[in-house]
mmCIF file of C-alpha atoms and ligand atoms in Angstrom:
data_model
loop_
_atom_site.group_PDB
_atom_site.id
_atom_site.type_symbol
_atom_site.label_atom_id
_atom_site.label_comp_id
_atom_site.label_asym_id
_atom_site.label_seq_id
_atom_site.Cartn_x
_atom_site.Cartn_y
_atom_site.Cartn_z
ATOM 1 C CA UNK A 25 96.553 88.528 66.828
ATOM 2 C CA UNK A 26 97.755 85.022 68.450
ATOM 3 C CA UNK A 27 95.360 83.958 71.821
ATOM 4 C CA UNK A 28 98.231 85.428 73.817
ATOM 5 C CA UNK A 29 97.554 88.585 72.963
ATOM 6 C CA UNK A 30 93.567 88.594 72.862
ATOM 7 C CA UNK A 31 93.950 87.827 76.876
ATOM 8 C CA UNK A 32 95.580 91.051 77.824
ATOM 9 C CA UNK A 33 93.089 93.790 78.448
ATOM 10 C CA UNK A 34 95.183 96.501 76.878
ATOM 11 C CA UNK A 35 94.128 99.700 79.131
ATOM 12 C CA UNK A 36 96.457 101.800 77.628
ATOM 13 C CA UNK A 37 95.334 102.110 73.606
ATOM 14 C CA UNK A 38 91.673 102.303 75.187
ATOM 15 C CA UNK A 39 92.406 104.873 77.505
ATOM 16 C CA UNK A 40 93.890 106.729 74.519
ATOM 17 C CA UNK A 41 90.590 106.063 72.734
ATOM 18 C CA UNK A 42 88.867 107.124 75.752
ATOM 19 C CA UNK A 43 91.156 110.733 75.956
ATOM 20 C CA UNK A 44 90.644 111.141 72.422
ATOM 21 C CA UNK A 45 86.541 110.601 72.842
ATOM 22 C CA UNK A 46 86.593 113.205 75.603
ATOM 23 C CA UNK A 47 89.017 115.309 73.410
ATOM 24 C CA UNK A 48 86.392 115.988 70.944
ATOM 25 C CA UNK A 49 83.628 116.169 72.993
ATOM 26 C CA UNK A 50 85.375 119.103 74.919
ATOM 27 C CA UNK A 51 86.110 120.497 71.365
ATOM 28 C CA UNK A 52 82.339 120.727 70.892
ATOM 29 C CA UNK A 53 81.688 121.471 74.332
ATOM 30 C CA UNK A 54 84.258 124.463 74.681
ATOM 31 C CA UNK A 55 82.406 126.245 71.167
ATOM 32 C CA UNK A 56 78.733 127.002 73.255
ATOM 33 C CA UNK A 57 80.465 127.768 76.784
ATOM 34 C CA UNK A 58 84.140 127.562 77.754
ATOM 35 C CA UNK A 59 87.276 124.990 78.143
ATOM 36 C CA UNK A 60 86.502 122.912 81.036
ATOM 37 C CA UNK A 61 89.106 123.970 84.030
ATOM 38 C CA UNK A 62 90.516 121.669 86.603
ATOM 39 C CA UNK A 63 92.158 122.465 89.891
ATOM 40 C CA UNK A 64 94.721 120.116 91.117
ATOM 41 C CA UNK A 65 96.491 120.480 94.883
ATOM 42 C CA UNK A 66 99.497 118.620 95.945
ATOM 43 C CA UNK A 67 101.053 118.795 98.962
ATOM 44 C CA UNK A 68 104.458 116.543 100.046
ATOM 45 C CA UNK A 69 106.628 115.260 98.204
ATOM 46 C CA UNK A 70 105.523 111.893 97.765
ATOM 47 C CA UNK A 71 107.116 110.565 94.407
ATOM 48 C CA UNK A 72 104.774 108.462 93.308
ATOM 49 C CA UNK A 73 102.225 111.420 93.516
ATOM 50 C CA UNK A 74 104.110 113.265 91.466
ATOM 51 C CA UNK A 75 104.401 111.202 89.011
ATOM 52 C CA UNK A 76 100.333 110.743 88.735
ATOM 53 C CA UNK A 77 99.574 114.656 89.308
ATOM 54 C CA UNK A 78 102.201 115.414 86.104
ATOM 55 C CA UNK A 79 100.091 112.743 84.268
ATOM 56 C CA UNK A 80 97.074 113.804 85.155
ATOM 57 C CA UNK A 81 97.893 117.456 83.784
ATOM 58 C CA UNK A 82 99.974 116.629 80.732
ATOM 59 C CA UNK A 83 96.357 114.654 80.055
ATOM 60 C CA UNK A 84 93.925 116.811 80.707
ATOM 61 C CA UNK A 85 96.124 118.999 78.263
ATOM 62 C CA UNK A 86 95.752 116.531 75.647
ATOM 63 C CA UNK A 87 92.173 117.152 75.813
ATOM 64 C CA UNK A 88 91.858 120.637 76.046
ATOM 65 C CA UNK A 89 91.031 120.758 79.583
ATOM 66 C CA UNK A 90 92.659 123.789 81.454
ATOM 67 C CA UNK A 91 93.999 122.996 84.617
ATOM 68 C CA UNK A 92 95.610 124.776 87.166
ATOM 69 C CA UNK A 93 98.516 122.961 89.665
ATOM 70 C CA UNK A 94 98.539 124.325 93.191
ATOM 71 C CA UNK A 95 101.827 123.240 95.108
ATOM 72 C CA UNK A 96 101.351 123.572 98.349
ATOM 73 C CA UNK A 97 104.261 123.668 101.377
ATOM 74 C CA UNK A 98 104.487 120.234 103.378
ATOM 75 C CA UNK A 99 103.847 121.929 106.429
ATOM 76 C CA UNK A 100 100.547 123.411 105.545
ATOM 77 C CA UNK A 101 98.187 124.137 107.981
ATOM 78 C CA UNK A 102 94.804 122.217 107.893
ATOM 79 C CA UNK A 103 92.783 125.235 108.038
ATOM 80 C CA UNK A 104 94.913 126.859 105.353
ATOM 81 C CA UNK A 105 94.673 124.007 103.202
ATOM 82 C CA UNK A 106 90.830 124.298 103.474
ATOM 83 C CA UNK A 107 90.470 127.904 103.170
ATOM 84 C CA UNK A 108 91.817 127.187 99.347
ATOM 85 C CA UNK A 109 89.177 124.534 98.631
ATOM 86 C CA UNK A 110 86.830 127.136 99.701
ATOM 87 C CA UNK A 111 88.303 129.630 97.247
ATOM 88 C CA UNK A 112 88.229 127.046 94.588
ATOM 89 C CA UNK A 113 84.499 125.997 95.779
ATOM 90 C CA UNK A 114 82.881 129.719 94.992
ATOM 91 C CA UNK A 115 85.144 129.993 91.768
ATOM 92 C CA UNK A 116 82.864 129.843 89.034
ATOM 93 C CA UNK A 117 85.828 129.494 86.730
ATOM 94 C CA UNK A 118 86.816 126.233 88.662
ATOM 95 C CA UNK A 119 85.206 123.272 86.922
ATOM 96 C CA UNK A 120 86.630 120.192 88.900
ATOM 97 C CA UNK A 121 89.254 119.710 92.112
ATOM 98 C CA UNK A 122 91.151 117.340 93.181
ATOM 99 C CA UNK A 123 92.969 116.502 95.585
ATOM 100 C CA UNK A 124 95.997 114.299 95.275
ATOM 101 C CA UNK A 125 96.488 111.506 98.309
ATOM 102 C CA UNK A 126 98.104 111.140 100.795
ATOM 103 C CA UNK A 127 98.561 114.406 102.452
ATOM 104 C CA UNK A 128 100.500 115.017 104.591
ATOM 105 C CA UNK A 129 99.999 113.371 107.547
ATOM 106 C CA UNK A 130 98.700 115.943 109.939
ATOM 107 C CA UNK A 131 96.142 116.680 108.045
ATOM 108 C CA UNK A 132 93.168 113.733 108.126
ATOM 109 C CA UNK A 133 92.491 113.858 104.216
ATOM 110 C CA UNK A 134 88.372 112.911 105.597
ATOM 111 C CA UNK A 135 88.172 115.893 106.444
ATOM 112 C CA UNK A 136 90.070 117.513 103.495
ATOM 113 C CA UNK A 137 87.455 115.704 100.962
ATOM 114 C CA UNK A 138 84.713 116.957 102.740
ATOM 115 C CA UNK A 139 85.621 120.560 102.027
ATOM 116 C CA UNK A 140 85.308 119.797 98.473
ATOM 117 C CA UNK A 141 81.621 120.742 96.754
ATOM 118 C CA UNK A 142 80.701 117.576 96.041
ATOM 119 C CA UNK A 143 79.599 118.968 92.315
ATOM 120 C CA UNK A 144 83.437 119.998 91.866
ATOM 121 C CA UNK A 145 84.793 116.737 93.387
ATOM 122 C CA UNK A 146 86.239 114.887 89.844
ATOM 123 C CA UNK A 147 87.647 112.562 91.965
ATOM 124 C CA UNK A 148 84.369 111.119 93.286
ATOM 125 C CA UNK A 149 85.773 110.584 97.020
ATOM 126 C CA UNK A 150 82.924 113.103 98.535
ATOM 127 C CA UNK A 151 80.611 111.003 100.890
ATOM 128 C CA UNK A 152 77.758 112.969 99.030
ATOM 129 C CA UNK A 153 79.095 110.979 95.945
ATOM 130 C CA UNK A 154 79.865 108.044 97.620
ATOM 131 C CA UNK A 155 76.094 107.760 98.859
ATOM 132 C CA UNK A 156 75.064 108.290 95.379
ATOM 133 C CA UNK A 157 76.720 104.840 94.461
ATOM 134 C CA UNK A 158 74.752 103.577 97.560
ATOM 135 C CA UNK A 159 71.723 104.609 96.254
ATOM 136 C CA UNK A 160 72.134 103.187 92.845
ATOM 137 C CA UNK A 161 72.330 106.974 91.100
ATOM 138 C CA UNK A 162 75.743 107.984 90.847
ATOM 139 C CA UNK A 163 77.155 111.451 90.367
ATOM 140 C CA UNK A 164 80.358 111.129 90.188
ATOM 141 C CA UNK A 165 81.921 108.012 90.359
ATOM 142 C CA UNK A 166 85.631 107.314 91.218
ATOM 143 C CA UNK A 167 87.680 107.299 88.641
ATOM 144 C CA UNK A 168 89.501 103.727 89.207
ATOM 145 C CA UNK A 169 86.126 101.743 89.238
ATOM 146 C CA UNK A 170 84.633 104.150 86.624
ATOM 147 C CA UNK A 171 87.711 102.741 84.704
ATOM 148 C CA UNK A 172 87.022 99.023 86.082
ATOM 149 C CA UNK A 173 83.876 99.497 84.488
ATOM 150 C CA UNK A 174 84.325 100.756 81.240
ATOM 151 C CA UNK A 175 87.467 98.364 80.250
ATOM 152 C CA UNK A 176 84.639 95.310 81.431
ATOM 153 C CA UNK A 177 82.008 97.424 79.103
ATOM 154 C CA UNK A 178 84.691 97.719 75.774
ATOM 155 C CA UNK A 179 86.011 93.798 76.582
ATOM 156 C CA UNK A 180 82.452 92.486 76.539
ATOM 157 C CA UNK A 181 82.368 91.173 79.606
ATOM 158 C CA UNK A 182 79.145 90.373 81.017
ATOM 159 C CA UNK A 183 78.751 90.608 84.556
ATOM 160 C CA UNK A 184 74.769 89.635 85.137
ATOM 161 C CA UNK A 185 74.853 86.473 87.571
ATOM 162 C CA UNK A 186 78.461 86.136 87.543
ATOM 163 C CA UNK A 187 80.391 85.312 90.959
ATOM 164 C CA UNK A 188 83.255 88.354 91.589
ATOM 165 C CA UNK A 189 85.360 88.284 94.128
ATOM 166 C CA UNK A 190 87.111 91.880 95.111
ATOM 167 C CA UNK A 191 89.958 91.546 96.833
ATOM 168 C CA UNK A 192 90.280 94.622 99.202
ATOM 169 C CA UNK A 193 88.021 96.926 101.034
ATOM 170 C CA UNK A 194 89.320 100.416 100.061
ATOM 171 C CA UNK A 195 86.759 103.741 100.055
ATOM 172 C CA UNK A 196 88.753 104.675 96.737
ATOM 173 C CA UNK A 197 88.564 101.347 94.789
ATOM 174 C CA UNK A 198 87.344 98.364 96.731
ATOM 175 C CA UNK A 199 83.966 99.386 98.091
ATOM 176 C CA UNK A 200 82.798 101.141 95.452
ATOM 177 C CA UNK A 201 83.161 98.960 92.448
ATOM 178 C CA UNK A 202 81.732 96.098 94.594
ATOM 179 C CA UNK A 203 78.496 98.921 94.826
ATOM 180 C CA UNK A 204 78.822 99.689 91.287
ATOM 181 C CA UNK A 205 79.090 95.330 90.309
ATOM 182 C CA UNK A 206 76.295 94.260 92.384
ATOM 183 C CA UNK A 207 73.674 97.190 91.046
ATOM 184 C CA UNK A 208 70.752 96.595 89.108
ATOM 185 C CA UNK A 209 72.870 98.022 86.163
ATOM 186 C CA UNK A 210 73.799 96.945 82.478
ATOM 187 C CA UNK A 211 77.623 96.438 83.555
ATOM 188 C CA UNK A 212 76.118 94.996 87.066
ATOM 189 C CA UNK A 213 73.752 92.400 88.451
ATOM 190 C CA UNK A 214 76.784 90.124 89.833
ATOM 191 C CA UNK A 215 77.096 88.075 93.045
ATOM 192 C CA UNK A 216 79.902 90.049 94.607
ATOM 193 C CA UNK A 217 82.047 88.907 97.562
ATOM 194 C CA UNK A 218 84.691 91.565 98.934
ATOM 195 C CA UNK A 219 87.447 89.453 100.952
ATOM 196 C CA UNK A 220 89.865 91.540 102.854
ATOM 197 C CA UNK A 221 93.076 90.869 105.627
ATOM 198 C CA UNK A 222 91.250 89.131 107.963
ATOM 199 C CA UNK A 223 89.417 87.314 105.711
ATOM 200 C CA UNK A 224 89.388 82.822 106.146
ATOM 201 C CA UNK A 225 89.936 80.750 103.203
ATOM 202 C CA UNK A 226 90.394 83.288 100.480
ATOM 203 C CA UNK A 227 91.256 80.506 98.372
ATOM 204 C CA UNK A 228 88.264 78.617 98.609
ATOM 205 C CA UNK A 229 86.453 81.881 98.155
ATOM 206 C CA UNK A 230 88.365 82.557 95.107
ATOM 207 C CA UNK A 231 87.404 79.341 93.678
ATOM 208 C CA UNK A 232 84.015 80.334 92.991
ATOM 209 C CA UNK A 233 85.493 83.921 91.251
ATOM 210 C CA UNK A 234 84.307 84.235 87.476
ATOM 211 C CA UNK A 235 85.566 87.648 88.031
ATOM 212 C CA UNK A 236 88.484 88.853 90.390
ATOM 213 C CA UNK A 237 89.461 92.610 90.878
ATOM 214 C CA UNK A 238 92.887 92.546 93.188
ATOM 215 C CA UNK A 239 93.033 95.984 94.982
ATOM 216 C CA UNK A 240 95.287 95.286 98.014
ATOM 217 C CA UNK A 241 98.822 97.017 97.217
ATOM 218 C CA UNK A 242 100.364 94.048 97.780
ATOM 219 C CA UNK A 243 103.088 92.701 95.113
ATOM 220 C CA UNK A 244 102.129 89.546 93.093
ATOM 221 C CA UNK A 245 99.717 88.089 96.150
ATOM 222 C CA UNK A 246 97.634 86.531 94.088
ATOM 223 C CA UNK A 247 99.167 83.844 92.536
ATOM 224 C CA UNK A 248 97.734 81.088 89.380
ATOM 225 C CA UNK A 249 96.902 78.362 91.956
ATOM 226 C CA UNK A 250 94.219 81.032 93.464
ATOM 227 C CA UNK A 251 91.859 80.912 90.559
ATOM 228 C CA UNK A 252 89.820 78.832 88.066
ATOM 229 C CA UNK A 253 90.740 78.584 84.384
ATOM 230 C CA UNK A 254 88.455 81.007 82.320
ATOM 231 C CA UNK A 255 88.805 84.346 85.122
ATOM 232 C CA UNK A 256 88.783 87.067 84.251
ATOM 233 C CA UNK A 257 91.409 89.000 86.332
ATOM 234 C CA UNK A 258 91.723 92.959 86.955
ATOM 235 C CA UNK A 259 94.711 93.805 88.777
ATOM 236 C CA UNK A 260 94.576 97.383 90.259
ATOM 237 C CA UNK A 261 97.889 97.135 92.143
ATOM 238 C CA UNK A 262 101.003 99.279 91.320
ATOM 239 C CA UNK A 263 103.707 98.532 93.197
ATOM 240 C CA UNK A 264 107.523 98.885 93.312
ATOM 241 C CA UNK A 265 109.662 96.011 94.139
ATOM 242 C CA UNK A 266 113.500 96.125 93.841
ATOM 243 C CA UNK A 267 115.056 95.350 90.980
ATOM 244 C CA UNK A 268 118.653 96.538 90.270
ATOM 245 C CA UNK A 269 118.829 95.652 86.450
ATOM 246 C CA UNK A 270 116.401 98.746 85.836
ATOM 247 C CA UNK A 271 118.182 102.395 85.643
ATOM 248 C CA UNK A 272 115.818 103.627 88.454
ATOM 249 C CA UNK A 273 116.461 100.763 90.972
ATOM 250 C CA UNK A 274 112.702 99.318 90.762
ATOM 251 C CA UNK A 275 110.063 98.147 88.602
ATOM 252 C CA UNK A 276 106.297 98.345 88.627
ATOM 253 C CA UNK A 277 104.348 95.377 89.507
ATOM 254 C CA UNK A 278 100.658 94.692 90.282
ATOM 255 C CA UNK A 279 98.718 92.540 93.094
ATOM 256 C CA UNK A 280 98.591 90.169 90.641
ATOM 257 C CA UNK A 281 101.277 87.715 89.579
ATOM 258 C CA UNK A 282 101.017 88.219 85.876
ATOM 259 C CA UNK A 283 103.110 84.944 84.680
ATOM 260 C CA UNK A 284 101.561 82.596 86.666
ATOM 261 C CA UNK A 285 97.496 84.366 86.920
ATOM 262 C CA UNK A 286 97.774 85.126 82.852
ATOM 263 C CA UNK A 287 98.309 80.911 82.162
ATOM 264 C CA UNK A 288 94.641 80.360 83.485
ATOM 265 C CA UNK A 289 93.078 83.299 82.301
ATOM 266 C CA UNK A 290 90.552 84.360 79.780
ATOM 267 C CA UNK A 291 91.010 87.885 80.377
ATOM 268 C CA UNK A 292 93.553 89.553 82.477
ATOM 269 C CA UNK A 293 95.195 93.539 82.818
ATOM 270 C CA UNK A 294 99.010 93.665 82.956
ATOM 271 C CA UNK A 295 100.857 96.602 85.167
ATOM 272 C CA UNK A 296 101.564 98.671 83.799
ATOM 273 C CA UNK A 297 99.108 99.468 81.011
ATOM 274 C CA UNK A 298 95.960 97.995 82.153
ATOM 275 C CA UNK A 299 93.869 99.753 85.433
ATOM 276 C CA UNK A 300 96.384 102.667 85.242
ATOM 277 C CA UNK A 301 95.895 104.681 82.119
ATOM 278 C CA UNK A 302 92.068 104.090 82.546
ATOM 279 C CA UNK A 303 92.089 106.013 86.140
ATOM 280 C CA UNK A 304 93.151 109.154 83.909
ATOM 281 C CA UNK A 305 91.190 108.907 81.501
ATOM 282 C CA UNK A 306 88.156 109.042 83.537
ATOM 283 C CA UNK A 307 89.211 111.851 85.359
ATOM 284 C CA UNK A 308 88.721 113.561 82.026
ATOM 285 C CA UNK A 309 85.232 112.207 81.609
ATOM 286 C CA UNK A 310 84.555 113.445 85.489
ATOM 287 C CA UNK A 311 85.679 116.734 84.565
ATOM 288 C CA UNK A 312 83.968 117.451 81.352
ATOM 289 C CA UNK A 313 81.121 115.856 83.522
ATOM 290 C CA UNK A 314 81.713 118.752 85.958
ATOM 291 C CA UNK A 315 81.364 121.630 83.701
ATOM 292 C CA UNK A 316 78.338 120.249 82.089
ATOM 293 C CA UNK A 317 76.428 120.116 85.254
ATOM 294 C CA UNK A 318 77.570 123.244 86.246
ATOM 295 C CA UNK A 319 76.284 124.846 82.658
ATOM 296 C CA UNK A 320 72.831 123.200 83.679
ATOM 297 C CA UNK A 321 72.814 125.099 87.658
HETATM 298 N N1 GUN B 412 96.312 108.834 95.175
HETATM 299 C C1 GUN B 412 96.358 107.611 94.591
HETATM 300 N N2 GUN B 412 95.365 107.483 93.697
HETATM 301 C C2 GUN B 412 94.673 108.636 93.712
HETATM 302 C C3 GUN B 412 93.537 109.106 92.995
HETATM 303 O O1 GUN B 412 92.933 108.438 92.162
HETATM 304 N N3 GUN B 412 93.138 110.376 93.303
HETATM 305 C C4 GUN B 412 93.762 111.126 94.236
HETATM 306 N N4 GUN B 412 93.276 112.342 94.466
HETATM 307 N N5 GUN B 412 94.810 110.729 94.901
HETATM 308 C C5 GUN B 412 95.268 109.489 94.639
#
């Protein structure tokens, strides 16, 4: 392996690890109770989502979770759309649900989330859940910072004392794995800083980064003359820019710009295969999670 290579965090053979861990757990697992089942609603026809909910099912396949796809019509009625959650809430056969974002937009997804029992919710967006990270007890976590986590856990990075700078304030990514960084935790005890749109002088902020996470949505915005040599960079970004050499018109790029970032680097993720793979493969973990605690009820 050349020092090239030993820089990229390679998200994708550990979330395979990761899938194949939960795989055999489940195996156990499913021999004293039952297959862990997962409930997964869509509704639009966002592409992207799409794309993530077939993933997320072809997955949980993989590891011998059952799961169950609910389709439902873009013009859905809020109450409708809650009235299924419920269902799914009081079916002891349900183990996990999730709801795939963004809804539609007439329905405030807030309000969707809270529907969800907060023991079912795999995707760790209830506030019940989110309070838990608060509180320095999580339930379930989310599964993008559960995945932060673990890839800084397997890379050896160590956190304690360490200046990280998060770049973006999101309920989904940002806030929670600046919780999760700053508790009094093994993979924790860091000096966190979350910088945001209206931040002043991200650069100078970023100067005192030993560890960045980029979770804007923004292609390539941070850039090599941002950061110190020796960061380590995790880039949670996936975004489309044009590009009419590929057969589908675009390709996938992160927040981060990878040629330029990767040069002063010690550790960085690429896009795709680093933050991506990991967010599925946690959503396994929640799930087995899920039935577990509701064997113990
Ligand atoms: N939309 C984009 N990312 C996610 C995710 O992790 N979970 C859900 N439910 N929707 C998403």
């Amino acid at each position: 392996m050349d020092s090239e290579m030993r820089k990229i965090i390679d998200g994708k053979s550990i979330a395979a690890q990761i899938v194949s861990e939960t795989a055999k757990e489940i195996e156990v697992f499913s021999k004293g109770s039952r297959v862990p089942h997962l409930a997964v609603i869509i509704s639009g026809d966002d592409s992207a989502s799409r794309i993530y909910v077939r993933n997320k099912i072809k997955t949980a396949e993989k590891c011998g979770i059952k799961s169950e796809l609910i389709t439902l019509p873009d013009d859905i009625k809020e109450i409708e759309l809650f009235r299924r959650l419920n269902k799914l809430n009081n079916d002891i056969n349900i183990d996990g649900i999730l709801v795939q974002l963004p809804l539609p937009s007439h329905i405030d997804p807030k309000k969707a989330i809270n529907q969800i029992s907060p023991y079912k919710d795999v995707d760790g967006f209830h506030p019940y859940n989110l309070g838990r990270i608060l509180e320095g007890d999580p339930l379930f976590v989310p599964c993008t910072p559960l995945g932060i986590i673990e890839l800084i856990k397997r890379y050896d990075v160590d956190t304690t004392g360490k200046n990280v700078v998060i770049i973006g304030r999101s309920i989904i990514v940002g806030k929670p794995i600046a919780m999760l960084l700053a508790d009094k935790s093994e993979n924790g005890n860091a000096t966190v800083t979350i910088c945001h749109s209206k931040t002043r002088d991200i650069k100078k902020i970023l100067e005192t980064a030993d560890i960045i996470v980029c979770a804007v949505g923004k292609a390539e915005m941070l850039t090599g003359d941002m950061v110190k040599p020796g960061v380590v960079v995790i880039d949670v970004g996936i975004n489309r820019v044009k590009d009419v050499t590929k057969k589908k018109g675009y390709r996938l790029v992160g927040d981060v710009d990878f040629e330029s970032v990767s040069k002063k680097a010690s550790l960085i993720t690429p896009v795709p295969g680093g933050v991506g793979p990991m967010t599925v493969a946690m959503l396994m973990r929640n799930t087995l999670k899920a039935a577990r605690l509701k064997c113990k009820k």
